[in-house]
Amino acid sequence: AMERKYPALKGLSLLPLDTEIPEWAMTYRYWVLDVVGALEWCSLKSEDFPMLSHQGLAATGRIDWYHGGYEYFNRELEYARKMGVALDSTLADNYYKLGAEFIDRAIAFGNTNLGIYGMVNHPNITVDTTADLPAGGGWTADTGANILTDLLYMIDTIETDTNEAYAATDLWIAQS
């Protein structure tokens, strides 16, 4: 049988996977830490040293579930048992693929009905229109140099706007 080739799913590679939470849990508790402090030059006889500490925020998150299923008919189960052959794994493979696609969509878009934001619709995402870009955007007739100028500007803007606390790892560009 011919199988359709799909692009590789990369949602789970964008976020860390945590397996410390038990499967039966309905919520989880986590900490968000921020380091506070700075280093300064000082003399050998200094008594007033800058101190480093951290501020933390504890939060509780809700665990939401997704589910689906597939089935085998009794006739298929009986045939496999009597003949000593494995069940056809096509349904299981497709179920796994659908689950991975669901997770990718959830990471990208979340579910605003449940109060879960994704990577592209979170209110804290910086969004620029192409008109705001230095080369003016409108890339349909632009040169490669203008497009590169705009892309580098998008990357640098994140670092500048966050006082170099964050750097771009991915750029999401809408197709229009």
mmCIF file of C-alpha atoms in Angstrom:
data_model
loop_
_atom_site.group_PDB
_atom_site.id
_atom_site.type_symbol
_atom_site.label_atom_id
_atom_site.label_comp_id
_atom_site.label_asym_id
_atom_site.label_seq_id
_atom_site.Cartn_x
_atom_site.Cartn_y
_atom_site.Cartn_z
ATOM 1 C CA ALA A 1 0.000 0.000 0.000
ATOM 2 C CA MET A 2 1.131 3.523 -0.711
ATOM 3 C CA GLU A 3 1.496 5.845 2.255
ATOM 4 C CA ARG A 4 1.226 9.595 1.948
ATOM 5 C CA LYS A 5 4.341 11.429 3.150
ATOM 6 C CA TYR A 6 3.686 14.199 5.671
ATOM 7 C CA PRO A 7 6.055 16.896 6.884
ATOM 8 C CA ALA A 8 7.892 16.113 10.106
ATOM 9 C CA LEU A 9 6.066 17.217 13.256
ATOM 10 C CA LYS A 10 8.219 19.327 15.544
ATOM 11 C CA GLY A 11 5.897 20.507 18.304
ATOM 12 C CA LEU A 12 7.404 18.330 21.003
ATOM 13 C CA SER A 13 10.916 19.471 20.066
ATOM 14 C CA LEU A 14 9.937 23.085 20.846
ATOM 15 C CA LEU A 15 8.845 22.425 24.430
ATOM 16 C CA PRO A 16 10.470 20.320 27.118
ATOM 17 C CA LEU A 17 8.703 17.088 27.984
ATOM 18 C CA ASP A 18 8.155 16.550 31.710
ATOM 19 C CA THR A 19 7.397 13.014 32.870
ATOM 20 C CA GLU A 20 7.592 13.719 36.621
ATOM 21 C CA ILE A 21 3.857 14.427 36.929
ATOM 22 C CA PRO A 22 1.850 11.245 37.679
ATOM 23 C CA GLU A 23 -0.637 10.191 34.992
ATOM 24 C CA TRP A 24 -3.598 10.478 37.386
ATOM 25 C CA ALA A 25 -2.851 14.097 38.416
ATOM 26 C CA MET A 26 -5.440 16.788 37.687
ATOM 27 C CA THR A 27 -3.107 19.751 38.430
ATOM 28 C CA TYR A 28 0.602 20.375 38.763
ATOM 29 C CA ARG A 29 2.631 22.924 40.719
ATOM 30 C CA TYR A 30 5.595 24.707 39.224
ATOM 31 C CA TRP A 31 7.992 27.543 39.978
ATOM 32 C CA VAL A 32 9.114 30.357 37.731
ATOM 33 C CA LEU A 33 12.441 31.788 38.884
ATOM 34 C CA ASP A 34 14.159 34.991 37.837
ATOM 35 C CA VAL A 35 17.740 35.776 38.812
ATOM 36 C CA VAL A 36 18.247 39.232 40.310
ATOM 37 C CA GLY A 37 21.593 40.911 40.778
ATOM 38 C CA ALA A 38 24.702 42.147 39.019
ATOM 39 C CA LEU A 39 28.438 41.929 39.456
ATOM 40 C CA GLU A 40 30.658 44.955 39.960
ATOM 41 C CA TRP A 41 34.386 45.621 40.139
ATOM 42 C CA CYS A 42 35.560 46.097 43.700
ATOM 43 C CA SER A 43 38.804 46.579 45.588
ATOM 44 C CA LEU A 44 40.419 43.973 47.816
ATOM 45 C CA LYS A 45 39.208 45.795 50.937
ATOM 46 C CA SER A 46 35.579 46.161 49.863
ATOM 47 C CA GLU A 47 32.918 45.436 52.439
ATOM 48 C CA ASP A 48 29.835 46.189 50.357
ATOM 49 C CA PHE A 49 29.496 43.321 47.915
ATOM 50 C CA PRO A 50 26.639 43.166 45.407
ATOM 51 C CA MET A 51 24.451 40.199 46.228
ATOM 52 C CA LEU A 52 22.866 37.733 43.873
ATOM 53 C CA SER A 53 19.467 36.274 44.655
ATOM 54 C CA HIS A 54 16.408 35.014 42.864
ATOM 55 C CA GLN A 55 12.755 35.841 42.909
ATOM 56 C CA GLY A 56 10.252 33.079 42.477
ATOM 57 C CA LEU A 57 6.611 32.677 41.706
ATOM 58 C CA ALA A 58 4.756 29.475 42.469
ATOM 59 C CA ALA A 59 1.810 28.600 40.279
ATOM 60 C CA THR A 60 -0.590 25.721 39.800
ATOM 61 C CA GLY A 61 -1.543 24.565 36.329
ATOM 62 C CA ARG A 62 -4.491 22.486 35.230
ATOM 63 C CA ILE A 63 -3.879 19.295 33.257
ATOM 64 C CA ASP A 64 -6.205 18.898 30.298
ATOM 65 C CA TRP A 65 -6.661 15.640 28.438
ATOM 66 C CA TYR A 66 -7.234 14.680 24.860
ATOM 67 C CA HIS A 67 -8.551 11.324 23.834
ATOM 68 C CA GLY A 68 -9.684 9.253 20.909
ATOM 69 C CA GLY A 69 -9.628 5.632 19.969
ATOM 70 C CA TYR A 70 -9.778 2.901 17.382
ATOM 71 C CA GLU A 71 -11.304 -0.531 17.436
ATOM 72 C CA TYR A 72 -10.883 -4.020 16.083
ATOM 73 C CA PHE A 73 -13.866 -6.211 15.315
ATOM 74 C CA ASN A 74 -14.291 -9.512 17.139
ATOM 75 C CA ARG A 75 -13.759 -11.330 13.853
ATOM 76 C CA GLU A 76 -10.327 -9.684 13.416
ATOM 77 C CA LEU A 77 -9.321 -10.534 16.995
ATOM 78 C CA GLU A 78 -10.477 -14.137 16.634
ATOM 79 C CA TYR A 79 -8.693 -14.553 13.294
ATOM 80 C CA ALA A 80 -5.415 -13.173 14.681
ATOM 81 C CA ARG A 81 -5.653 -15.438 17.744
ATOM 82 C CA LYS A 82 -6.437 -18.603 15.786
ATOM 83 C CA MET A 83 -3.894 -17.986 13.031
ATOM 84 C CA GLY A 84 -1.180 -16.777 15.417
ATOM 85 C CA VAL A 85 -0.633 -13.560 13.461
ATOM 86 C CA ALA A 86 -0.326 -10.002 14.680
ATOM 87 C CA LEU A 87 -3.191 -7.571 14.282
ATOM 88 C CA ASP A 88 -2.842 -5.033 11.504
ATOM 89 C CA SER A 89 -1.105 -1.990 13.020
ATOM 90 C CA THR A 90 -2.365 0.549 10.467
ATOM 91 C CA LEU A 91 -5.034 1.880 12.851
ATOM 92 C CA ALA A 92 -2.568 2.197 15.723
ATOM 93 C CA ASP A 93 -0.006 3.942 13.491
ATOM 94 C CA ASN A 94 -2.629 6.383 12.226
ATOM 95 C CA TYR A 95 -3.892 7.022 15.766
ATOM 96 C CA TYR A 96 -0.331 7.863 16.839
ATOM 97 C CA LYS A 97 0.031 10.217 13.847
ATOM 98 C CA LEU A 98 -3.267 11.952 14.686
ATOM 99 C CA GLY A 99 -2.152 12.343 18.305
ATOM 100 C CA ALA A 100 1.149 13.914 17.241
ATOM 101 C CA GLU A 101 -0.695 16.307 14.891
ATOM 102 C CA PHE A 102 -3.096 17.220 17.718
ATOM 103 C CA ILE A 103 -0.166 18.002 20.032
ATOM 104 C CA ASP A 104 1.502 20.114 17.316
ATOM 105 C CA ARG A 105 -1.707 22.142 16.838
ATOM 106 C CA ALA A 106 -2.102 22.513 20.607
ATOM 107 C CA ILE A 107 1.466 23.810 20.964
ATOM 108 C CA ALA A 108 0.989 26.236 18.077
ATOM 109 C CA PHE A 109 -2.574 27.448 18.742
ATOM 110 C CA GLY A 110 -3.615 26.159 22.195
ATOM 111 C CA ASN A 111 -7.298 26.083 23.028
ATOM 112 C CA THR A 112 -8.606 29.509 23.995
ATOM 113 C CA ASN A 113 -11.893 27.953 25.208
ATOM 114 C CA LEU A 114 -9.848 26.225 27.931
ATOM 115 C CA GLY A 115 -7.699 29.312 28.545
ATOM 116 C CA ILE A 116 -4.657 27.691 26.959
ATOM 117 C CA TYR A 117 -2.619 29.823 24.557
ATOM 118 C CA GLY A 118 -0.324 28.489 21.892
ATOM 119 C CA MET A 119 2.994 29.791 20.628
ATOM 120 C CA VAL A 120 1.427 31.884 17.870
ATOM 121 C CA ASN A 121 -1.586 33.348 19.668
ATOM 122 C CA HIS A 122 -0.212 34.112 23.134
ATOM 123 C CA PRO A 123 -0.872 37.766 24.082
ATOM 124 C CA ASN A 124 2.822 38.222 24.918
ATOM 125 C CA ILE A 125 4.030 37.437 21.377
ATOM 126 C CA THR A 126 5.658 40.301 19.508
ATOM 127 C CA VAL A 127 3.930 40.836 16.173
ATOM 128 C CA ASP A 128 5.253 43.128 13.467
ATOM 129 C CA THR A 129 3.620 43.877 10.175
ATOM 130 C CA THR A 130 5.798 44.000 7.112
ATOM 131 C CA ALA A 131 5.117 47.734 6.756
ATOM 132 C CA ASP A 132 7.059 48.292 10.021
ATOM 133 C CA LEU A 133 10.173 46.593 8.674
ATOM 134 C CA PRO A 134 13.221 48.592 7.532
ATOM 135 C CA ALA A 135 13.112 47.350 3.922
ATOM 136 C CA GLY A 136 9.361 47.979 3.801
ATOM 137 C CA GLY A 137 8.220 44.357 3.568
ATOM 138 C CA GLY A 138 6.040 43.441 0.617
ATOM 139 C CA TRP A 139 8.422 40.634 -0.254
ATOM 140 C CA THR A 140 6.765 39.590 -3.501
ATOM 141 C CA ALA A 141 9.074 41.776 -5.595
ATOM 142 C CA ASP A 142 11.867 42.342 -3.053
ATOM 143 C CA THR A 143 15.453 41.300 -3.454
ATOM 144 C CA GLY A 144 17.060 38.687 -1.237
ATOM 145 C CA ALA A 145 19.059 41.440 0.463
ATOM 146 C CA ASN A 146 15.877 43.316 1.474
ATOM 147 C CA ILE A 147 14.246 40.155 2.797
ATOM 148 C CA LEU A 148 17.386 39.316 4.799
ATOM 149 C CA THR A 149 17.459 42.868 6.213
ATOM 150 C CA ASP A 150 13.851 42.492 7.385
ATOM 151 C CA LEU A 151 14.467 39.047 8.922
ATOM 152 C CA LEU A 152 17.561 40.226 10.810
ATOM 153 C CA TYR A 153 15.580 43.222 12.076
ATOM 154 C CA MET A 154 12.880 40.876 13.441
ATOM 155 C CA ILE A 155 15.504 38.823 15.275
ATOM 156 C CA ASP A 156 17.304 41.880 16.687
ATOM 157 C CA THR A 157 14.032 43.529 17.786
ATOM 158 C CA ILE A 158 13.295 40.693 20.206
ATOM 159 C CA GLU A 159 16.667 41.085 21.901
ATOM 160 C CA THR A 160 16.382 44.891 21.973
ATOM 161 C CA ASP A 161 12.795 44.926 23.289
ATOM 162 C CA THR A 162 13.645 42.489 26.097
ATOM 163 C CA ASN A 163 16.958 44.157 27.040
ATOM 164 C CA GLU A 164 18.762 41.066 25.725
ATOM 165 C CA ALA A 165 16.935 38.773 28.158
ATOM 166 C CA TYR A 166 15.456 36.721 25.290
ATOM 167 C CA ALA A 167 16.584 35.750 21.814
ATOM 168 C CA ALA A 168 14.625 34.448 18.844
ATOM 169 C CA THR A 169 14.670 30.701 18.303
ATOM 170 C CA ASP A 170 11.992 30.598 15.601
ATOM 171 C CA LEU A 171 10.322 33.109 13.318
ATOM 172 C CA TRP A 172 6.767 32.404 12.278
ATOM 173 C CA ILE A 173 5.885 34.145 9.078
ATOM 174 C CA ALA A 174 2.269 34.065 7.945
ATOM 175 C CA GLN A 175 1.572 33.092 4.374
ATOM 176 C CA SER A 176 -0.606 35.648 2.683
#
